[in-house]
Protein backbone atom coordinates (compact mmCIF):
# COMPACT_ATOMS: atom_id res chain seq x y z
CA UNK A 1 0.00 0.00 0.00
CA UNK A 2 2.80 2.40 0.92
CA UNK A 3 4.60 1.54 -2.35
CA UNK A 4 1.50 2.44 -4.37
CA UNK A 5 1.28 5.77 -2.56
CA UNK A 6 4.95 6.52 -3.27
CA UNK A 7 4.51 5.64 -6.96
CA UNK A 8 1.46 7.92 -7.22
CA UNK A 9 3.31 10.72 -5.43
CA UNK A 10 6.31 10.34 -7.76
CA UNK A 11 4.07 10.40 -10.86
CA UNK A 12 2.21 13.45 -9.57
CA UNK A 13 5.49 15.26 -8.90
CA UNK A 14 6.81 14.31 -12.35
CA UNK A 15 3.68 15.65 -14.00
CA UNK A 16 3.90 18.83 -11.95
CA UNK A 17 7.47 19.39 -13.07
CA UNK A 18 6.46 18.77 -16.70
CA UNK A 19 3.60 21.26 -16.45
CA UNK A 20 5.80 23.91 -14.86
CA UNK A 21 8.49 23.26 -17.45
CA UNK A 22 5.95 23.85 -20.19
CA UNK A 23 4.63 26.99 -18.52
CA UNK A 24 8.13 27.95 -17.52
CA UNK A 25 9.18 28.23 -21.13
CA UNK A 26 6.20 30.15 -22.43
CA UNK A 27 8.74 32.42 -24.11
CA UNK A 28 8.66 30.32 -27.27
CA UNK A 29 7.47 27.00 -28.61
CA UNK A 30 10.31 24.69 -29.49
CA UNK A 31 11.46 21.20 -28.74
CA UNK A 32 15.07 20.59 -27.80
CA UNK A 33 16.98 18.06 -25.76
CA UNK A 34 17.09 20.45 -22.81
CA UNK A 35 13.39 21.28 -23.13
CA UNK A 36 11.42 18.04 -23.55
CA UNK A 37 8.06 19.80 -23.76
CA UNK A 38 7.27 22.46 -26.36
CA UNK A 39 5.80 25.66 -25.04
CA UNK A 40 3.93 28.66 -26.31
CA UNK A 41 4.15 32.36 -25.56
CA UNK A 42 0.93 34.25 -25.08
CA UNK A 43 2.37 37.74 -24.92
CA UNK A 44 5.32 39.82 -23.97
CA UNK A 45 4.44 41.48 -20.67
CA UNK A 46 7.24 43.23 -18.81
CA UNK A 47 9.58 40.93 -16.92
CA UNK A 48 9.00 40.62 -13.21
CA UNK A 49 11.86 42.40 -11.50
CA UNK A 50 10.66 42.08 -7.94
CA UNK A 51 8.99 39.56 -5.74
CA UNK A 52 5.23 39.52 -6.15
CA UNK A 53 2.68 38.43 -3.61
CA UNK A 54 -0.30 36.59 -5.03
CA UNK A 55 -3.39 35.51 -3.18
CA UNK A 56 -3.96 31.80 -2.65
CA UNK A 57 -6.92 32.05 -5.04
CA UNK A 58 -4.73 33.60 -7.76
CA UNK A 59 -2.17 30.81 -7.32
CA UNK A 60 -4.95 28.21 -7.52
CA UNK A 61 -6.26 29.87 -10.67
CA UNK A 62 -2.78 29.83 -12.21
CA UNK A 63 -2.37 26.13 -11.39
CA UNK A 64 -5.82 25.34 -12.81
CA UNK A 65 -5.01 27.23 -16.00
CA UNK A 66 -1.64 25.48 -16.36
CA UNK A 67 -3.28 22.08 -15.96
CA UNK A 68 -6.02 22.93 -18.45
CA UNK A 69 -3.51 24.21 -21.01
CA UNK A 70 -1.07 21.32 -20.76
CA UNK A 71 -2.98 18.54 -22.50
CA UNK A 72 -4.18 20.75 -25.35
CA UNK A 73 -0.72 22.28 -25.82
CA UNK A 74 0.80 18.83 -26.03
CA UNK A 75 -1.82 17.69 -28.59
CA UNK A 76 -1.29 20.72 -30.82
CA UNK A 77 2.49 20.41 -30.61
CA UNK A 78 2.23 16.79 -31.73
CA UNK A 79 -0.11 17.72 -34.59
CA UNK A 80 2.25 20.47 -35.78
CA UNK A 81 5.22 18.15 -35.41
CA UNK A 82 3.54 15.67 -37.80
CA UNK A 83 3.26 18.45 -40.39
CA UNK A 84 6.62 20.20 -40.06
CA UNK A 85 8.92 17.80 -38.21
CA UNK A 86 10.63 19.83 -35.50
CA UNK A 87 8.23 22.29 -33.92
CA UNK A 88 9.56 25.80 -34.59
CA UNK A 89 9.42 28.71 -32.17
CA UNK A 90 5.81 29.92 -32.09
CA UNK A 91 4.77 33.08 -30.27
CA UNK A 92 1.04 33.85 -30.15
CA UNK A 93 1.39 37.62 -30.29
CA UNK A 94 3.82 37.36 -33.24
CA UNK A 95 1.83 35.85 -36.16
CA UNK A 96 4.92 35.84 -38.36
CA UNK A 97 6.33 33.13 -36.07
CA UNK A 98 3.81 30.66 -37.47
CA UNK A 99 2.18 32.19 -40.56
CA UNK A 100 4.77 30.68 -42.92
CA UNK A 101 4.34 27.13 -41.61
CA UNK A 102 3.11 24.60 -44.18
CA UNK A 103 -0.30 22.96 -44.37
CA UNK A 104 -2.77 23.63 -41.62
CA UNK A 105 -0.05 24.22 -38.98
CA UNK A 106 -0.78 28.00 -38.84
CA UNK A 107 -4.48 27.30 -38.22
CA UNK A 108 -3.58 24.85 -35.44
CA UNK A 109 -1.33 27.45 -33.80
CA UNK A 110 -3.97 30.21 -34.07
CA UNK A 111 -6.65 27.89 -32.70
CA UNK A 112 -4.44 26.95 -29.75
CA UNK A 113 -3.58 30.58 -29.02
CA UNK A 114 -7.28 31.47 -29.00
CA UNK A 115 -8.11 28.49 -26.78
CA UNK A 116 -5.26 29.27 -24.40
CA UNK A 117 -6.44 32.85 -24.01
CA UNK A 118 -9.99 31.68 -23.25
CA UNK A 119 -8.77 29.06 -20.77
CA UNK A 120 -6.57 31.53 -18.91
CA UNK A 121 -9.34 34.12 -18.76
CA UNK A 122 -11.89 31.50 -17.67
CA UNK A 123 -9.66 30.85 -14.65
CA UNK A 124 -9.88 34.51 -13.63
CA UNK A 125 -6.49 35.64 -14.95
CA UNK A 126 -5.41 37.91 -17.77
CA UNK A 127 -2.85 36.62 -20.25
CA UNK A 128 -0.34 39.21 -19.05
CA UNK A 129 -0.91 38.15 -15.43
CA UNK A 130 -0.47 34.48 -16.38
CA UNK A 131 2.77 35.28 -18.23
CA UNK A 132 4.00 37.42 -15.33
CA UNK A 133 3.35 34.56 -12.89
CA UNK A 134 5.12 32.18 -15.26
CA UNK A 135 8.22 34.34 -15.29
CA UNK A 136 8.01 34.81 -11.53
CA UNK A 137 7.97 31.05 -10.89
CA UNK A 138 10.98 30.66 -13.19
CA UNK A 139 12.99 33.17 -11.17
CA UNK A 140 11.72 32.54 -7.65
CA UNK A 141 12.20 29.00 -6.27
CA UNK A 142 9.88 29.53 -3.30
CA UNK A 143 7.10 30.80 -5.58
CA UNK A 144 7.67 27.82 -7.90
CA UNK A 145 7.32 25.50 -4.89
CA UNK A 146 4.01 27.15 -3.97
CA UNK A 147 2.73 26.55 -7.48
CA UNK A 148 4.06 22.97 -7.53
CA UNK A 149 2.25 22.27 -4.26
CA UNK A 150 -0.99 23.65 -5.68
CA UNK A 151 -0.68 21.60 -8.89
CA UNK A 152 0.02 18.47 -6.84
CA UNK A 153 -3.01 19.15 -4.71
CA UNK A 154 -5.17 19.63 -7.81
CA UNK A 155 -3.85 16.42 -9.35
CA UNK A 156 -4.47 14.46 -6.18
CA UNK A 157 -8.01 15.82 -5.87
CA UNK A 158 -8.83 15.13 -9.51
CA UNK A 159 -8.30 18.72 -10.71
CA UNK A 160 -10.99 20.26 -8.52
PDB file of N, CA and C in Angstrom, residues 33-68:
ATOM      1  N   UNK A  33      16.585  19.057 -26.748  1.00  0.00           N
ATOM      2  CA  UNK A  33      16.976  18.056 -25.755  1.00  0.00           C
ATOM      3  C   UNK A  33      16.857  18.609 -24.340  1.00  0.00           C
ATOM      4  N   UNK A  34      17.155  19.884 -24.147  1.00  0.00           N
ATOM      5  CA  UNK A  34      17.088  20.454 -22.806  1.00  0.00           C
ATOM      6  C   UNK A  34      15.670  20.863 -22.431  1.00  0.00           C
ATOM      7  N   UNK A  35      14.776  20.894 -23.387  1.00  0.00           N
ATOM      8  CA  UNK A  35      13.386  21.277 -23.128  1.00  0.00           C
ATOM      9  C   UNK A  35      12.490  20.214 -23.740  1.00  0.00           C
ATOM     10  N   UNK A  36      12.154  19.144 -22.985  1.00  0.00           N
ATOM     11  CA  UNK A  36      11.417  18.035 -23.548  1.00  0.00           C
ATOM     12  C   UNK A  36       9.982  18.361 -23.935  1.00  0.00           C
ATOM     13  N   UNK A  37       9.431  19.445 -23.447  1.00  0.00           N
ATOM     14  CA  UNK A  37       8.061  19.796 -23.756  1.00  0.00           C
ATOM     15  C   UNK A  37       8.025  21.123 -24.488  1.00  0.00           C
ATOM     16  N   UNK A  38       7.380  21.179 -25.673  1.00  0.00           N
ATOM     17  CA  UNK A  38       7.273  22.457 -26.360  1.00  0.00           C
ATOM     18  C   UNK A  38       6.402  23.415 -25.556  1.00  0.00           C
ATOM     19  N   UNK A  39       6.580  24.681 -25.775  1.00  0.00           N
ATOM     20  CA  UNK A  39       5.796  25.664 -25.039  1.00  0.00           C
ATOM     21  C   UNK A  39       5.369  26.778 -25.974  1.00  0.00           C
ATOM     22  N   UNK A  40       4.527  27.648 -25.479  1.00  0.00           N
ATOM     23  CA  UNK A  40       3.927  28.662 -26.314  1.00  0.00           C
ATOM     24  C   UNK A  40       3.829  29.964 -25.571  1.00  0.00           C
ATOM     25  N   UNK A  41       4.246  31.054 -26.191  1.00  0.00           N
ATOM     26  CA  UNK A  41       4.148  32.361 -25.559  1.00  0.00           C
ATOM     27  C   UNK A  41       2.797  32.971 -25.877  1.00  0.00           C
ATOM     28  N   UNK A  42       2.221  33.597 -24.890  1.00  0.00           N
ATOM     29  CA  UNK A  42       0.929  34.249 -25.080  1.00  0.00           C
ATOM     30  C   UNK A  42       1.037  35.754 -24.985  1.00  0.00           C
ATOM     31  N   UNK A  43       2.213  36.292 -24.991  1.00  0.00           N
ATOM     32  CA  UNK A  43       2.367  37.737 -24.920  1.00  0.00           C
ATOM     33  C   UNK A  43       3.738  38.098 -24.412  1.00  0.00           C
ATOM     34  N   UNK A  44       3.995  39.382 -24.398  1.00  0.00           N
ATOM     35  CA  UNK A  44       5.316  39.823 -23.967  1.00  0.00           C
ATOM     36  C   UNK A  44       5.198  40.888 -22.892  1.00  0.00           C
ATOM     37  N   UNK A  45       4.565  40.541 -21.789  1.00  0.00           N
ATOM     38  CA  UNK A  45       4.437  41.481 -20.673  1.00  0.00           C
ATOM     39  C   UNK A  45       5.815  41.748 -20.081  1.00  0.00           C
ATOM     40  N   UNK A  46       5.953  42.847 -19.402  1.00  0.00           N
ATOM     41  CA  UNK A  46       7.242  43.226 -18.812  1.00  0.00           C
ATOM     42  C   UNK A  46       7.720  42.149 -17.850  1.00  0.00           C
ATOM     43  N   UNK A  47       9.014  41.928 -17.810  1.00  0.00           N
ATOM     44  CA  UNK A  47       9.585  40.927 -16.919  1.00  0.00           C
ATOM     45  C   UNK A  47       9.409  41.348 -15.469  1.00  0.00           C
ATOM     46  N   UNK A  48       9.155  40.354 -14.641  1.00  0.00           N
ATOM     47  CA  UNK A  48       9.002  40.622 -13.208  1.00  0.00           C
ATOM     48  C   UNK A  48      10.373  40.874 -12.613  1.00  0.00           C
ATOM     49  N   UNK A  49      10.565  42.040 -12.054  1.00  0.00           N
ATOM     50  CA  UNK A  49      11.859  42.402 -11.497  1.00  0.00           C
ATOM     51  C   UNK A  49      11.878  42.271  -9.979  1.00  0.00           C
ATOM     52  N   UNK A  50      10.717  42.139  -9.388  1.00  0.00           N
ATOM     53  CA  UNK A  50      10.662  42.075  -7.943  1.00  0.00           C
ATOM     54  C   UNK A  50       9.803  40.901  -7.519  1.00  0.00           C
ATOM     55  N   UNK A  51       9.805  40.637  -6.263  1.00  0.00           N
ATOM     56  CA  UNK A  51       8.989  39.560  -5.740  1.00  0.00           C
ATOM     57  C   UNK A  51       7.535  40.020  -5.674  1.00  0.00           C
ATOM     58  N   UNK A  52       6.642  39.195  -6.166  1.00  0.00           N
ATOM     59  CA  UNK A  52       5.230  39.522  -6.149  1.00  0.00           C
ATOM     60  C   UNK A  52       4.527  38.655  -5.120  1.00  0.00           C
ATOM     61  N   UNK A  53       3.514  39.192  -4.522  1.00  0.00           N
ATOM     62  CA  UNK A  53       2.678  38.434  -3.607  1.00  0.00           C
ATOM     63  C   UNK A  53       1.337  38.211  -4.279  1.00  0.00           C
ATOM     64  N   UNK A  54       0.967  36.948  -4.411  1.00  0.00           N
ATOM     65  CA  UNK A  54      -0.302  36.595  -5.026  1.00  0.00           C
ATOM     66  C   UNK A  54      -1.175  35.935  -3.973  1.00  0.00           C
ATOM     67  N   UNK A  55      -2.466  36.154  -4.098  1.00  0.00           N
ATOM     68  CA  UNK A  55      -3.394  35.506  -3.178  1.00  0.00           C
ATOM     69  C   UNK A  55      -3.411  34.007  -3.455  1.00  0.00           C
ATOM     70  N   UNK A  56      -3.849  33.255  -2.466  1.00  0.00           N
ATOM     71  CA  UNK A  56      -3.963  31.797  -2.649  1.00  0.00           C
ATOM     72  C   UNK A  56      -4.907  31.484  -3.810  1.00  0.00           C
ATOM     73  N   UNK A  57      -5.966  32.271  -3.944  1.00  0.00           N
ATOM     74  CA  UNK A  57      -6.920  32.046  -5.040  1.00  0.00           C
ATOM     75  C   UNK A  57      -6.266  32.281  -6.402  1.00  0.00           C
ATOM     76  N   UNK A  58      -5.427  33.319  -6.501  1.00  0.00           N
ATOM     77  CA  UNK A  58      -4.728  33.596  -7.755  1.00  0.00           C
ATOM     78  C   UNK A  58      -3.768  32.460  -8.098  1.00  0.00           C
ATOM     79  N   UNK A  59      -3.081  31.933  -7.095  1.00  0.00           N
ATOM     80  CA  UNK A  59      -2.169  30.811  -7.322  1.00  0.00           C
ATOM     81  C   UNK A  59      -2.956  29.574  -7.745  1.00  0.00           C
ATOM     82  N   UNK A  60      -4.093  29.334  -7.118  1.00  0.00           N
ATOM     83  CA  UNK A  60      -4.949  28.205  -7.521  1.00  0.00           C
ATOM     84  C   UNK A  60      -5.422  28.393  -8.964  1.00  0.00           C
ATOM     85  N   UNK A  61      -5.807  29.603  -9.311  1.00  0.00           N
ATOM     86  CA  UNK A  61      -6.264  29.866 -10.673  1.00  0.00           C
ATOM     87  C   UNK A  61      -5.144  29.647 -11.686  1.00  0.00           C
ATOM     88  N   UNK A  62      -3.933  30.053 -11.329  1.00  0.00           N
ATOM     89  CA  UNK A  62      -2.783  29.832 -12.210  1.00  0.00           C
ATOM     90  C   UNK A  62      -2.557  28.329 -12.404  1.00  0.00           C
ATOM     91  N   UNK A  63      -2.570  27.583 -11.306  1.00  0.00           N
ATOM     92  CA  UNK A  63      -2.366  26.131 -11.386  1.00  0.00           C
ATOM     93  C   UNK A  63      -3.465  25.472 -12.214  1.00  0.00           C
ATOM     94  N   UNK A  64      -4.703  25.899 -12.028  1.00  0.00           N
ATOM     95  CA  UNK A  64      -5.818  25.345 -12.815  1.00  0.00           C
ATOM     96  C   UNK A  64      -5.639  25.649 -14.302  1.00  0.00           C
ATOM     97  N   UNK A  65      -5.232  26.864 -14.604  1.00  0.00           N
ATOM     98  CA  UNK A  65      -5.006  27.235 -16.003  1.00  0.00           C
ATOM     99  C   UNK A  65      -3.877  26.406 -16.604  1.00  0.00           C
ATOM    100  N   UNK A  66      -2.773  26.254 -15.860  1.00  0.00           N
ATOM    101  CA  UNK A  66      -1.636  25.479 -16.358  1.00  0.00           C
ATOM    102  C   UNK A  66      -2.041  24.036 -16.640  1.00  0.00           C
ATOM    103  N   UNK A  67      -2.811  23.441 -15.746  1.00  0.00           N
ATOM    104  CA  UNK A  67      -3.281  22.075 -15.964  1.00  0.00           C
ATOM    105  C   UNK A  67      -4.189  21.989 -17.188  1.00  0.00           C
ATOM    106  N   UNK A  68      -5.089  22.935 -17.324  1.00  0.00           N
ATOM    107  CA  UNK A  68      -6.018  22.931 -18.453  1.00  0.00           C
ATOM    108  C   UNK A  68      -5.293  23.132 -19.781  1.00  0.00           C
TER     109      UNK A  68
END
